[in-house]
Amino acid sequence: MSGVTWSPSEREVERRRVRRRDRTRGAVIATSVTLLVVVVLVWLVTSSPGWPRVRETFLSWPDAKASFPEIAKGFWTNVKLFLIAEPLILVIGILVAVTRSTVSPWLTPVRAAAVLYTDLLRGVPTLLVVVLLALGVPALRLTGVTTSLFWLTLVALVLSYGAYVAEVVRAGIESVHPSQIASAQALALSRHQTMRHVVLPQALRRVAPPLLNDFVSLQKDTALVSAVGVFEALFAAQDYGNYNFNYTPLLVAAAFFVALTIPLARFTDWLGRRAVRRERGR
């Protein structure tokens, strides 16, 4: 019997053939419809009366080449803001989420402060937080406090996004089944040990996709620091446009952001699909 090889039945072979045919037909239809829509949109845009003016103002290749070096230099500021802010946001988010999940009456003032922080920072637009910190802190003339716009806007982004991440992490903590906590207590683990070794690992694994989505948004929102004069990609593009009356650099700056956010978005999608497969045992 060991030499017998398995082969699918005729019915299974037919099922596979039908599935392949359906997939091929679906792919052909989807590609055809997509191409048709793209062609129609391109025709509508290029045949509009204002297209020559739009092409000259927003799609000028010489202006794109001329502005590219400064935009690339400014985009490095966006990347630095993102790389520094991301771990700080994660730490603040976890601390605030854990604080809001405590039940000790002694920590009531701390929990109230955490609730106030998340409610306030989620209610105020991120751009307004950036402007308030960048302009307000230097006006106070505090001794030993930096007046660097880079670091002040970094703090603003961390505070704003920390509130959103805290709520995501808290949702992950609350999704952990109470039986997990009961099992940890049965093993004589303290509340601190239970949170650190049982609850948080499961919670962070469950909320990894939404956390990555927040970080994708963070990468785009680093452009908000241009509102207070920080030299980054958007500021460089606007500066070139103001002097040359051509706004092609805005599309160049957009291309930089897209080149970074799309891989992060696809990685987030892949991570979400992997989590679903694991939950379903596939």
JSON list of N, CA and C in Angstrom, two decimals, residues 89 117 121 125-134 149-162 218 225:
[
{"chain": "A", "resi": 89, "resn": "ILE", "atom": "N", "xyz": [5.65, 57.05, 20.46]},
{"chain": "A", "resi": 89, "resn": "ILE", "atom": "CA", "xyz": [4.19, 56.94, 20.45]},
{"chain": "A", "resi": 89, "resn": "ILE", "atom": "C", "xyz": [3.74, 55.58, 20.98]},
{"chain": "A", "resi": 117, "resn": "TYR", "atom": "N", "xyz": [-6.24, 63.01, 29.05]},
{"chain": "A", "resi": 117, "resn": "TYR", "atom": "CA", "xyz": [-5.25, 63.10, 27.96]},
{"chain": "A", "resi": 117, "resn": "TYR", "atom": "C", "xyz": [-5.81, 62.54, 26.66]},
{"chain": "A", "resi": 121, "resn": "LEU", "atom": "N", "xyz": [-6.56, 65.12, 23.54]},
{"chain": "A", "resi": 121, "resn": "LEU", "atom": "CA", "xyz": [-5.68, 65.05, 22.38]},
{"chain": "A", "resi": 121, "resn": "LEU", "atom": "C", "xyz": [-6.38, 64.45, 21.17]},
{"chain": "A", "resi": 125, "resn": "PRO", "atom": "N", "xyz": [-7.49, 68.87, 16.69]},
{"chain": "A", "resi": 125, "resn": "PRO", "atom": "CA", "xyz": [-6.80, 68.49, 15.44]},
{"chain": "A", "resi": 125, "resn": "PRO", "atom": "C", "xyz": [-5.28, 68.48, 15.61]},
{"chain": "A", "resi": 126, "resn": "THR", "atom": "N", "xyz": [-4.64, 67.54, 14.96]},
{"chain": "A", "resi": 126, "resn": "THR", "atom": "CA", "xyz": [-3.19, 67.41, 15.08]},
{"chain": "A", "resi": 126, "resn": "THR", "atom": "C", "xyz": [-2.48, 68.68, 14.62]},
{"chain": "A", "resi": 127, "resn": "LEU", "atom": "N", "xyz": [-2.98, 69.30, 13.57]},
{"chain": "A", "resi": 127, "resn": "LEU", "atom": "CA", "xyz": [-2.37, 70.54, 13.08]},
{"chain": "A", "resi": 127, "resn": "LEU", "atom": "C", "xyz": [-2.40, 71.62, 14.16]},
{"chain": "A", "resi": 128, "resn": "LEU", "atom": "N", "xyz": [-3.51, 71.69, 14.90]},
{"chain": "A", "resi": 128, "resn": "LEU", "atom": "CA", "xyz": [-3.62, 72.70, 15.95]},
{"chain": "A", "resi": 128, "resn": "LEU", "atom": "C", "xyz": [-2.65, 72.40, 17.09]},
{"chain": "A", "resi": 129, "resn": "VAL", "atom": "N", "xyz": [-2.46, 71.14, 17.42]},
{"chain": "A", "resi": 129, "resn": "VAL", "atom": "CA", "xyz": [-1.49, 70.77, 18.45]},
{"chain": "A", "resi": 129, "resn": "VAL", "atom": "C", "xyz": [-0.08, 71.17, 18.02]},
{"chain": "A", "resi": 130, "resn": "VAL", "atom": "N", "xyz": [0.24, 70.93, 16.76]},
{"chain": "A", "resi": 130, "resn": "VAL", "atom": "CA", "xyz": [1.56, 71.31, 16.24]},
{"chain": "A", "resi": 130, "resn": "VAL", "atom": "C", "xyz": [1.77, 72.81, 16.35]},
{"chain": "A", "resi": 131, "resn": "VAL", "atom": "N", "xyz": [0.78, 73.59, 15.94]},
{"chain": "A", "resi": 131, "resn": "VAL", "atom": "CA", "xyz": [0.91, 75.05, 15.96]},
{"chain": "A", "resi": 131, "resn": "VAL", "atom": "C", "xyz": [1.00, 75.56, 17.41]},
{"chain": "A", "resi": 132, "resn": "LEU", "atom": "N", "xyz": [0.18, 75.03, 18.30]},
{"chain": "A", "resi": 132, "resn": "LEU", "atom": "CA", "xyz": [0.18, 75.49, 19.68]},
{"chain": "A", "resi": 132, "resn": "LEU", "atom": "C", "xyz": [1.52, 75.24, 20.36]},
{"chain": "A", "resi": 133, "resn": "LEU", "atom": "N", "xyz": [2.09, 74.06, 20.18]},
{"chain": "A", "resi": 133, "resn": "LEU", "atom": "CA", "xyz": [3.36, 73.76, 20.83]},
{"chain": "A", "resi": 133, "resn": "LEU", "atom": "C", "xyz": [4.51, 74.51, 20.18]},
{"chain": "A", "resi": 134, "resn": "ALA", "atom": "N", "xyz": [4.52, 74.59, 18.84]},
{"chain": "A", "resi": 134, "resn": "ALA", "atom": "CA", "xyz": [5.63, 75.23, 18.14]},
{"chain": "A", "resi": 134, "resn": "ALA", "atom": "C", "xyz": [5.68, 76.73, 18.40]},
{"chain": "A", "resi": 149, "resn": "LEU", "atom": "N", "xyz": [12.15, 74.04, 16.48]},
{"chain": "A", "resi": 149, "resn": "LEU", "atom": "CA", "xyz": [10.87, 73.68, 15.88]},
{"chain": "A", "resi": 149, "resn": "LEU", "atom": "C", "xyz": [10.80, 72.19, 15.57]},
{"chain": "A", "resi": 150, "resn": "PHE", "atom": "N", "xyz": [11.93, 71.59, 15.22]},
{"chain": "A", "resi": 150, "resn": "PHE", "atom": "CA", "xyz": [11.94, 70.15, 14.92]},
{"chain": "A", "resi": 150, "resn": "PHE", "atom": "C", "xyz": [11.47, 69.35, 16.12]},
{"chain": "A", "resi": 151, "resn": "TRP", "atom": "N", "xyz": [12.06, 69.63, 17.29]},
{"chain": "A", "resi": 151, "resn": "TRP", "atom": "CA", "xyz": [11.74, 68.85, 18.47]},
{"chain": "A", "resi": 151, "resn": "TRP", "atom": "C", "xyz": [10.37, 69.20, 19.04]},
{"chain": "A", "resi": 152, "resn": "LEU", "atom": "N", "xyz": [9.97, 70.45, 18.93]},
{"chain": "A", "resi": 152, "resn": "LEU", "atom": "CA", "xyz": [8.64, 70.83, 19.42]},
{"chain": "A", "resi": 152, "resn": "LEU", "atom": "C", "xyz": [7.54, 70.19, 18.58]},
{"chain": "A", "resi": 153, "resn": "THR", "atom": "N", "xyz": [7.71, 70.20, 17.27]},
{"chain": "A", "resi": 153, "resn": "THR", "atom": "CA", "xyz": [6.70, 69.56, 16.41]},
{"chain": "A", "resi": 153, "resn": "THR", "atom": "C", "xyz": [6.74, 68.04, 16.59]},
{"chain": "A", "resi": 154, "resn": "LEU", "atom": "N", "xyz": [7.91, 67.48, 16.87]},
{"chain": "A", "resi": 154, "resn": "LEU", "atom": "CA", "xyz": [7.99, 66.05, 17.16]},
{"chain": "A", "resi": 154, "resn": "LEU", "atom": "C", "xyz": [7.18, 65.71, 18.40]},
{"chain": "A", "resi": 155, "resn": "VAL", "atom": "N", "xyz": [7.32, 66.52, 19.45]},
{"chain": "A", "resi": 155, "resn": "VAL", "atom": "CA", "xyz": [6.55, 66.30, 20.68]},
{"chain": "A", "resi": 155, "resn": "VAL", "atom": "C", "xyz": [5.05, 66.41, 20.39]},
{"chain": "A", "resi": 156, "resn": "ALA", "atom": "N", "xyz": [4.67, 67.36, 19.55]},
{"chain": "A", "resi": 156, "resn": "ALA", "atom": "CA", "xyz": [3.25, 67.52, 19.21]},
{"chain": "A", "resi": 156, "resn": "ALA", "atom": "C", "xyz": [2.71, 66.28, 18.52]},
{"chain": "A", "resi": 157, "resn": "LEU", "atom": "N", "xyz": [3.46, 65.74, 17.57]},
{"chain": "A", "resi": 157, "resn": "LEU", "atom": "CA", "xyz": [3.02, 64.52, 16.88]},
{"chain": "A", "resi": 157, "resn": "LEU", "atom": "C", "xyz": [2.93, 63.34, 17.84]},
{"chain": "A", "resi": 158, "resn": "VAL", "atom": "N", "xyz": [3.91, 63.23, 18.74]},
{"chain": "A", "resi": 158, "resn": "VAL", "atom": "CA", "xyz": [3.92, 62.12, 19.69]},
{"chain": "A", "resi": 158, "resn": "VAL", "atom": "C", "xyz": [2.71, 62.21, 20.62]},
{"chain": "A", "resi": 159, "resn": "LEU", "atom": "N", "xyz": [2.42, 63.41, 21.12]},
{"chain": "A", "resi": 159, "resn": "LEU", "atom": "CA", "xyz": [1.29, 63.57, 22.03]},
{"chain": "A", "resi": 159, "resn": "LEU", "atom": "C", "xyz": [-0.03, 63.29, 21.32]},
{"chain": "A", "resi": 160, "resn": "SER", "atom": "N", "xyz": [-0.18, 63.79, 20.11]},
{"chain": "A", "resi": 160, "resn": "SER", "atom": "CA", "xyz": [-1.43, 63.61, 19.39]},
{"chain": "A", "resi": 160, "resn": "SER", "atom": "C", "xyz": [-1.66, 62.15, 19.03]},
{"chain": "A", "resi": 161, "resn": "TYR", "atom": "N", "xyz": [-0.67, 61.51, 18.43]},
{"chain": "A", "resi": 161, "resn": "TYR", "atom": "CA", "xyz": [-0.84, 60.13, 18.01]},
{"chain": "A", "resi": 161, "resn": "TYR", "atom": "C", "xyz": [-0.79, 59.17, 19.19]},
{"chain": "A", "resi": 162, "resn": "GLY", "atom": "N", "xyz": [-0.14, 59.56, 20.28]},
{"chain": "A", "resi": 162, "resn": "GLY", "atom": "CA", "xyz": [-0.12, 58.70, 21.46]},
{"chain": "A", "resi": 162, "resn": "GLY", "atom": "C", "xyz": [-1.51, 58.45, 22.00]},
{"chain": "A", "resi": 218, "resn": "LEU", "atom": "N", "xyz": [0.70, 58.51, 10.39]},
{"chain": "A", "resi": 218, "resn": "LEU", "atom": "CA", "xyz": [1.73, 59.36, 10.99]},
{"chain": "A", "resi": 218, "resn": "LEU", "atom": "C", "xyz": [2.74, 59.82, 9.94]},
{"chain": "A", "resi": 225, "resn": "VAL", "atom": "N", "xyz": [4.08, 69.66, 9.91]},
{"chain": "A", "resi": 225, "resn": "VAL", "atom": "CA", "xyz": [5.05, 70.55, 10.55]},
{"chain": "A", "resi": 225, "resn": "VAL", "atom": "C", "xyz": [5.46, 71.69, 9.63]}
]
